[in-house]
Tab-separated table of C-alpha atoms in Angstrom:
chain	number	residue	atom	x	y	z
A	1	MET	CA	74.231	15.794	69.824
A	2	VAL	CA	71.533	16.758	72.359
A	3	THR	CA	70.530	13.928	74.733
A	4	VAL	CA	67.056	13.179	75.879
A	5	ASP	CA	67.924	14.446	79.366
A	6	GLU	CA	69.327	17.713	78.027
A	7	LEU	CA	66.280	18.185	75.809
A	8	LEU	CA	63.972	17.569	78.807
A	9	ILE	CA	65.830	19.984	81.125
A	10	ARG	CA	65.953	22.636	78.424
A	11	THR	CA	62.302	22.336	77.834
A	12	LEU	CA	61.503	22.425	81.685
A	13	ARG	CA	63.781	25.542	82.072
A	14	ALA	CA	62.043	27.364	79.081
A	15	GLY	CA	58.717	26.615	80.406
A	16	TYR	CA	59.587	27.966	83.840
A	17	ALA	CA	61.467	30.990	82.435
A	18	GLY	CA	58.765	31.825	79.931
A	19	CYS	CA	55.565	31.088	81.786
A	20	VAL	CA	55.937	30.450	85.483
A	21	ARG	CA	58.652	32.929	86.519
A	22	PRO	CA	56.979	36.025	84.919
A	23	VAL	CA	53.945	35.286	86.754
A	24	LEU	CA	55.662	34.647	90.174
A	25	PHE	CA	57.693	37.808	89.829
A	26	ARG	CA	54.605	39.872	89.367
A	27	LEU	CA	52.577	38.610	92.263
A	28	ASN	CA	52.022	40.800	95.284
A	29	GLY	CA	52.953	43.859	93.345
A	30	GLY	CA	56.393	42.325	92.507
A	31	ASP	CA	57.367	42.408	96.290
A	32	PRO	CA	60.162	39.587	96.202
A	33	GLU	CA	59.892	38.914	99.982
A	34	GLU	CA	56.076	38.372	99.793
A	35	ILE	CA	56.317	36.238	96.660
A	36	HIS	CA	59.030	34.109	98.482
A	37	HIS	CA	56.704	33.628	101.510
A	38	GLN	CA	53.803	32.864	99.262
A	39	MET	CA	55.852	30.270	97.266
A	40	VAL	CA	57.084	28.498	100.362
A	41	GLY	CA	53.643	28.543	101.851
A	42	VAL	CA	52.139	26.982	98.771
A	43	LEU	CA	54.815	24.168	98.630
A	44	GLY	CA	54.151	23.504	102.304
A	45	GLU	CA	50.421	22.919	101.698
A	46	LEU	CA	50.776	20.600	98.772
A	47	PRO	CA	48.939	17.298	99.366
A	48	ALA	CA	50.861	13.902	99.319
A	49	SER	CA	49.240	12.949	96.141
A	50	VAL	CA	50.627	15.885	94.274
A	51	LEU	CA	53.942	15.419	95.845
A	52	ASP	CA	54.038	11.801	94.611
A	53	VAL	CA	53.324	12.890	91.107
A	54	MET	CA	56.162	15.546	91.331
A	55	ALA	CA	58.539	13.055	92.556
A	56	GLN	CA	57.905	10.651	89.717
A	57	PHE	CA	58.937	13.473	87.299
A	58	LEU	CA	61.561	15.449	89.063
A	59	ALA	CA	63.128	13.196	91.549
A	60	SER	CA	65.011	10.778	89.457
A	61	SER	CA	68.463	10.000	88.359
A	62	MET	CA	69.972	10.982	91.670
A	63	ASP	CA	73.389	10.054	92.819
A	64	PRO	CA	73.682	8.689	96.344
A	65	VAL	CA	76.548	9.519	98.423
A	66	THR	CA	77.679	9.238	102.116
A	67	VAL	CA	79.263	12.232	103.555
A	68	ALA	CA	80.178	12.914	107.150
A	69	GLY	CA	78.400	9.573	107.900
A	70	ILE	CA	75.199	10.805	106.516
A	71	ASP	CA	73.590	8.900	103.610
A	72	PHE	CA	72.340	11.349	100.984
A	73	PRO	CA	70.049	10.061	98.173
A	74	GLY	CA	71.261	12.864	95.965
A	75	ARG	CA	74.091	15.474	95.862
A	76	VAL	CA	72.115	18.771	95.514
A	77	GLY	CA	70.293	20.371	98.383
A	78	VAL	CA	68.267	23.312	99.418
A	79	ALA	CA	70.482	26.109	100.887
A	80	ALA	CA	69.720	27.752	104.040
A	81	GLY	CA	67.430	30.822	103.576
A	82	LEU	CA	65.131	29.332	101.142
A	83	ASP	CA	63.019	27.725	103.761
A	84	LYS	CA	63.706	29.581	106.950
A	85	ASP	CA	61.194	28.009	109.201
A	86	GLY	CA	60.912	24.666	107.518
A	87	MET	CA	57.330	25.392	106.208
A	88	ALA	CA	57.960	23.396	102.929
A	89	ALA	CA	60.270	20.852	104.431
A	90	ARG	CA	57.850	17.986	103.173
A	91	ALA	CA	58.076	19.151	99.531
A	92	TRP	CA	61.787	19.426	98.726
A	93	ALA	CA	62.327	15.669	98.120
A	94	ALA	CA	59.608	15.690	95.587
A	95	MET	CA	61.383	18.326	93.680
A	96	GLY	CA	64.584	16.290	93.395
A	97	TYR	CA	66.521	17.627	96.255
A	98	GLY	CA	68.714	15.111	98.063
A	99	PHE	CA	68.644	17.162	101.229
A	100	ALA	CA	67.419	20.345	102.700
A	101	GLU	CA	69.030	22.801	105.005
A	102	LEU	CA	66.436	24.605	106.940
A	103	GLY	CA	66.862	27.960	108.585
A	104	THR	CA	68.794	29.920	109.600
A	105	VAL	CA	66.975	29.847	112.962
A	106	THR	CA	67.973	31.534	116.133
A	107	ALA	CA	67.580	30.685	119.880
A	108	LYS	CA	64.780	33.314	120.048
A	109	ALA	CA	62.272	34.339	117.441
A	110	GLN	CA	63.083	37.591	115.853
A	111	PRO	CA	61.586	39.841	112.995
A	112	GLY	CA	64.878	40.427	111.161
A	113	ASN	CA	65.819	43.675	109.618
A	114	LYS	CA	63.597	46.487	108.527
A	115	ALA	CA	61.919	46.143	105.166
A	116	PRO	CA	62.603	46.462	102.262
A	117	ARG	CA	65.350	44.041	102.653
A	118	LEU	CA	65.216	41.712	99.633
A	119	PHE	CA	66.110	43.047	96.187
A	120	ARG	CA	65.792	40.981	92.864
A	121	LEU	CA	68.394	41.848	90.146
A	122	PRO	CA	67.140	39.852	87.124
A	123	HIS	CA	69.529	41.315	84.567
A	124	SER	CA	72.407	40.253	86.901
A	125	GLN	CA	70.754	37.054	87.856
A	126	ALA	CA	71.277	38.031	91.400
A	127	ILE	CA	69.661	38.822	94.756
A	128	ILE	CA	70.666	41.222	97.458
A	129	ASN	CA	69.252	40.515	100.890
A	130	ARG	CA	69.603	41.821	104.395
A	131	MET	CA	66.953	39.701	105.950
A	132	GLY	CA	68.704	39.374	109.295
A	133	PHE	CA	67.658	35.991	110.472
A	134	ASN	CA	64.022	36.652	110.490
A	135	ASN	CA	62.462	33.414	111.888
A	136	SER	CA	60.102	32.058	114.389
A	137	GLY	CA	62.723	30.523	116.687
A	138	VAL	CA	64.380	27.241	116.905
A	139	GLU	CA	61.711	25.940	119.380
A	140	ALA	CA	58.978	26.560	116.694
A	141	MET	CA	60.954	24.623	114.006
A	142	ALA	CA	61.654	21.775	116.495
A	143	ALA	CA	58.005	21.573	117.280
A	144	ARG	CA	57.047	21.570	113.545
A	145	LEU	CA	59.467	18.811	112.662
A	146	ASP	CA	58.328	16.898	115.821
A	147	GLN	CA	54.747	17.160	114.633
A	148	TRP	CA	55.660	15.641	111.261
A	149	GLY	CA	57.636	12.815	113.087
A	150	VAL	CA	61.008	13.909	111.843
A	151	TYR	CA	63.908	12.657	114.002
A	152	ARG	CA	67.432	12.195	113.157
A	153	GLY	CA	68.195	9.365	110.987
A	154	ASN	CA	64.571	8.300	110.369
A	155	GLY	CA	64.299	9.641	106.716
A	156	VAL	CA	60.572	10.543	107.203
A	157	LEU	CA	60.995	13.300	104.600
A	158	GLY	CA	62.814	11.333	101.990
A	159	HIS	CA	66.179	12.783	102.705
A	160	PRO	CA	68.434	14.172	105.455
A	161	ILE	CA	67.495	17.417	107.027
A	162	GLY	CA	70.038	20.001	108.126
A	163	VAL	CA	69.300	22.907	110.135
A	164	SER	CA	71.341	26.175	109.993
A	165	ILE	CA	71.670	28.023	113.440
A	166	GLY	CA	72.661	31.639	113.875
A	167	LYS	CA	73.118	34.087	116.565
A	168	THR	CA	70.135	35.959	118.024
A	169	LYS	CA	70.548	39.655	117.166
A	170	THR	CA	69.995	41.011	120.724
A	171	THR	CA	72.560	38.381	122.172
A	172	ALA	CA	75.967	40.054	122.888
A	173	LEU	CA	78.894	38.492	120.964
A	174	ASP	CA	80.587	37.493	124.123
A	175	ALA	CA	77.413	35.400	124.946
A	176	ALA	CA	77.167	33.951	121.485
A	177	ASN	CA	78.233	30.384	122.494
A	178	GLU	CA	75.461	29.761	124.816
A	179	ASP	CA	73.007	31.070	122.242
A	180	TYR	CA	74.274	28.602	119.711
A	181	LEU	CA	74.290	25.923	122.300
A	182	HIS	CA	70.578	26.479	122.993
A	183	SER	CA	69.718	26.136	119.312
A	184	LEU	CA	71.882	22.935	118.972
A	185	ARG	CA	70.298	21.199	122.033
A	186	THR	CA	66.869	22.124	120.770
A	187	ILE	CA	67.166	21.125	117.174
A	188	ALA	CA	69.553	18.124	117.470
A	189	PRO	CA	66.897	15.428	117.892
A	190	HIS	CA	65.312	16.386	114.597
A	191	ALA	CA	68.302	17.171	112.318
A	192	ASP	CA	70.715	14.968	110.518
A	193	TYR	CA	73.424	17.795	110.675
A	194	VAL	CA	73.651	21.074	112.043
A	195	ALA	CA	75.231	24.116	110.180
A	196	ILE	CA	77.009	26.714	112.276
A	197	ASN	CA	76.366	30.086	110.473
A	198	VAL	CA	78.860	32.665	111.446
A	199	SER	CA	79.146	34.235	108.075
A	200	SER	CA	75.966	36.106	107.223
A	201	PRO	CA	76.616	39.868	106.598
A	202	ASN	CA	73.185	40.764	107.967
A	203	THR	CA	73.658	40.421	111.788
A	204	GLU	CA	75.827	43.129	113.157
A	205	GLY	CA	79.253	41.642	114.282
A	206	LEU	CA	78.417	38.082	113.303
A	207	ARG	CA	81.312	37.742	110.819
A	208	SER	CA	83.748	38.574	113.691
A	209	LEU	CA	82.921	34.953	114.929
A	210	GLN	CA	84.962	33.783	112.023
A	211	SER	CA	88.142	34.979	113.833
A	212	ARG	CA	90.462	32.172	114.892
A	213	ARG	CA	89.847	32.647	118.599
A	214	ALA	CA	86.037	32.873	118.275
A	215	VAL	CA	85.731	30.040	115.966
A	216	GLU	CA	87.886	27.849	118.260
A	217	SER	CA	85.765	28.735	121.283
A	218	LEU	CA	82.392	28.168	119.454
A	219	THR	CA	83.176	25.056	117.691
A	220	SER	CA	84.850	23.497	120.584
A	221	ALA	CA	81.821	24.161	122.748
A	222	LEU	CA	79.458	22.905	120.181
A	223	VAL	CA	81.383	19.773	119.220
A	224	GLU	CA	81.629	18.973	123.085
A	225	GLU	CA	77.855	19.407	123.280
A	226	THR	CA	77.247	16.923	120.511
A	227	VAL	CA	79.161	14.355	122.439
A	228	LYS	CA	77.189	15.058	125.566
A	229	LEU	CA	73.915	14.664	123.618
A	230	ASP	CA	75.035	11.455	121.964
A	231	SER	CA	78.490	9.923	122.821
A	232	VAL	CA	78.090	7.003	120.434
A	233	ASP	CA	77.071	8.960	117.316
A	234	PRO	CA	77.421	12.812	117.751
A	235	ILE	CA	75.442	14.883	115.323
A	236	PRO	CA	77.756	16.185	112.526
A	237	LEU	CA	78.525	19.983	112.502
A	238	PHE	CA	79.290	22.003	109.422
A	239	VAL	CA	80.624	25.506	109.540
A	240	LYS	CA	79.572	28.065	106.902
A	241	LEU	CA	82.077	30.469	105.837
A	242	ALA	CA	82.051	33.728	103.900
A	243	PRO	CA	83.680	34.027	100.466
A	244	ASP	CA	85.174	37.414	101.602
A	245	LEU	CA	87.702	35.696	104.137
A	246	VAL	CA	91.277	36.569	103.217
A	247	GLU	CA	93.681	33.749	102.603
A	248	ALA	CA	95.432	33.926	106.006
A	249	ASP	CA	92.248	34.000	107.935
A	250	LEU	CA	90.869	31.096	106.006
A	251	THR	CA	93.846	28.960	106.652
A	252	GLU	CA	93.615	29.602	110.375
A	253	VAL	CA	89.874	28.961	110.518
A	254	LEU	CA	90.142	25.743	108.513
A	255	ALA	CA	92.903	24.515	110.871
A	256	VAL	CA	90.681	25.331	113.902
A	257	CYS	CA	87.661	23.532	112.515
A	258	ALA	CA	89.745	20.348	111.811
A	259	ALA	CA	91.352	20.482	115.258
A	260	THR	CA	88.016	20.940	117.175
A	261	GLY	CA	86.302	18.064	115.321
A	262	VAL	CA	83.914	19.835	112.975
A	263	SER	CA	82.517	17.485	110.417
A	264	GLY	CA	82.637	19.665	107.313
A	265	ILE	CA	82.485	23.151	105.639
A	266	ILE	CA	79.905	24.938	103.709
A	267	ALA	CA	81.277	27.286	101.090
A	268	THR	CA	79.942	29.876	100.747
A	269	ASN	CA	77.595	32.431	102.190
A	270	THR	CA	76.661	35.651	100.290
A	271	THR	CA	79.295	38.216	99.566
A	272	ILE	CA	79.511	41.782	100.494
A	273	THR	CA	81.332	42.715	97.271
A	274	ARG	CA	79.393	44.014	94.269
A	275	ASP	CA	81.404	42.843	91.315
A	276	GLY	CA	79.485	41.529	88.201
A	277	LEU	CA	76.364	43.596	88.329
A	278	HIS	CA	74.586	44.431	85.125
A	279	ALA	CA	74.975	48.086	84.208
A	280	SER	CA	71.228	48.610	84.593
A	281	GLU	CA	71.416	47.414	88.221
A	282	ARG	CA	74.529	48.972	89.512
A	283	HIS	CA	72.509	51.651	91.302
A	284	LEU	CA	71.404	48.857	93.674
A	285	ALA	CA	75.160	48.220	94.703
A	286	SER	CA	74.741	50.701	97.632
A	287	GLN	CA	72.094	48.531	99.110
A	288	ALA	CA	73.407	46.950	102.336
A	289	GLY	CA	73.246	43.059	102.574
A	290	GLY	CA	74.705	39.934	101.069
A	291	LEU	CA	74.878	39.483	97.114
A	292	SER	CA	74.144	35.907	95.735
A	293	GLY	CA	73.517	34.611	92.202
A	294	ALA	CA	75.696	34.734	89.047
A	295	PRO	CA	77.997	37.545	90.331
A	296	LEU	CA	79.148	35.057	93.012
A	297	THR	CA	79.776	32.032	90.707
A	298	ALA	CA	83.516	32.696	90.113
A	299	LYS	CA	84.172	33.882	93.585
A	300	ALA	CA	82.492	30.744	95.129
A	301	LEU	CA	84.375	28.446	92.803
A	302	ALA	CA	87.729	30.034	93.735
A	303	PHE	CA	86.862	29.883	97.478
A	304	VAL	CA	86.065	26.090	97.245
A	305	GLU	CA	89.231	25.386	95.350
A	306	SER	CA	91.096	27.357	98.052
A	307	ILE	CA	89.465	25.384	100.781
A	308	ALA	CA	89.949	21.959	99.177
A	309	SER	CA	93.693	22.644	98.956
A	310	ARG	CA	93.808	23.307	102.625
A	311	THR	CA	91.686	20.782	104.366
A	312	GLU	CA	90.502	17.180	104.134
A	313	LEU	CA	87.108	18.116	105.642
A	314	PRO	CA	84.074	17.405	103.300
A	315	ILE	CA	82.745	20.515	101.562
A	316	MET	CA	79.264	21.533	100.590
A	317	GLY	CA	79.668	23.914	97.667
A	318	SER	CA	77.160	26.834	97.763
A	319	GLY	CA	77.017	30.254	96.030
A	320	GLY	CA	76.478	31.169	92.367
A	321	ILE	CA	75.065	27.836	91.170
A	322	MET	CA	72.978	28.987	88.252
A	323	THR	CA	73.508	26.166	85.859
A	324	PRO	CA	74.451	22.453	86.053
A	325	ARG	CA	77.904	23.408	84.683
A	326	ASP	CA	78.456	25.636	87.697
A	327	ALA	CA	77.722	22.671	89.967
A	328	GLN	CA	80.013	20.480	88.021
A	329	ARG	CA	82.792	22.987	88.491
A	330	LEU	CA	82.254	22.864	92.303
A	331	PHE	CA	82.311	18.948	92.203
A	332	ASP	CA	85.504	19.179	90.124
A	333	ALA	CA	87.000	21.779	92.724
A	334	GLY	CA	86.367	19.321	95.704
A	335	SER	CA	82.715	19.646	96.793
A	336	GLN	CA	81.040	16.501	97.638
A	337	LEU	CA	77.573	18.143	97.833
A	338	VAL	CA	76.049	21.405	96.464
A	339	GLN	CA	73.271	23.574	97.667
A	340	VAL	CA	71.171	25.982	95.571
A	341	TYR	CA	68.941	29.005	96.398
A	342	THR	CA	69.174	31.854	93.968
A	343	GLY	CA	69.659	29.625	91.047
A	344	PHE	CA	66.438	27.952	91.916
A	345	ILE	CA	64.548	31.217	91.936
A	346	TYR	CA	65.667	31.942	88.438
A	347	SER	CA	65.721	28.565	86.803
A	348	GLY	CA	63.204	26.580	88.759
A	349	PRO	CA	63.198	22.800	89.113
A	350	ALA	CA	65.184	22.412	85.824
A	351	LEU	CA	68.344	23.369	87.815
A	352	VAL	CA	67.910	20.763	90.275
A	353	MET	CA	67.223	18.092	87.580
A	354	GLY	CA	70.095	19.218	85.515
A	355	ILE	CA	72.508	18.768	88.344
A	356	ASN	CA	71.045	15.361	89.199
A	357	ARG	CA	71.110	14.110	85.597
A	358	LEU	CA	74.018	15.774	83.979
A	359	CYS	CA	76.718	16.344	86.570
A	360	VAL	CA	79.449	13.673	87.365
A	361	PRO	CA	80.518	14.218	90.911
A	362	GLY	CA	84.167	13.813	91.932
A	363	ARG	CA	85.714	12.540	95.150
A	364	THR	CA	83.750	11.715	98.303
A	365	ARG	CA	84.913	11.765	101.971
């Protein structure tokens, strides 16, 4: 028997897929990057009166949880990359999100990689991107959050704010620590947690920072800095890992994260593999960049299961969440929170509502 919640979610999903998404996908000549910018821009300009109406319909039946000392009003959040510069930060709570991870931002503003760099694969329910951390810089984001009165713990936007930080492209790998430290110092007053992105495939050499020695050096420096910034209540740090890590490397990285005092793990980033593409879109497999969406679903689940069996650190599950069932499997595998991006592009607000209303989370830490 179909419940009222299931009927509502199916109706919302059908309306988005049948009416809204086709229009969105045709805007700006179908250019996915321009459409993305326009969508985020529109969300960022919505007046409070409209956001209040949206919240009444979309932001209900959320399941509060405390993870890493942070009180989350709900367990599904915005994944990094959806709102790189925090332009729409005031809108995400109204859409039912329990937190939003902004960024990835870098110490210096940078344009990212050469376009075209974002490819939509609708038959595969996937996206390939090689954006390259295009952003206005961490200082611009800090200034925007400051303008809105967003400070750690004050809940002005209705939920916690995380900020993902990455390495500036022009910064040498041996100088990466100071690059990340600058971003941490700048954004810490305005974020409830900081995510350390060492797993994007779109900045040359970045994934080498997932080696045991590099992770130990970087996380030690960043954790030490959080204590300097606030010795009583240091800001939590989460490390975002790639799903392409081999088992031996994963075991080492998790051990280092636990030893250096990292607060949690985000699993996963995009993958450089190309399994699961629809036959009509396999010609896009040669495009460089990270693959997200449905082809990542099984890989992300296996990765979360592997992490949960190796560490007691809290896990944010991310990658391949296209349906509430996908989120439920990540909860069952050991995730305390989940993040969505590509699934939101293809399913719209129905996905967030479905996770909030239909999923039954497992353990918390």
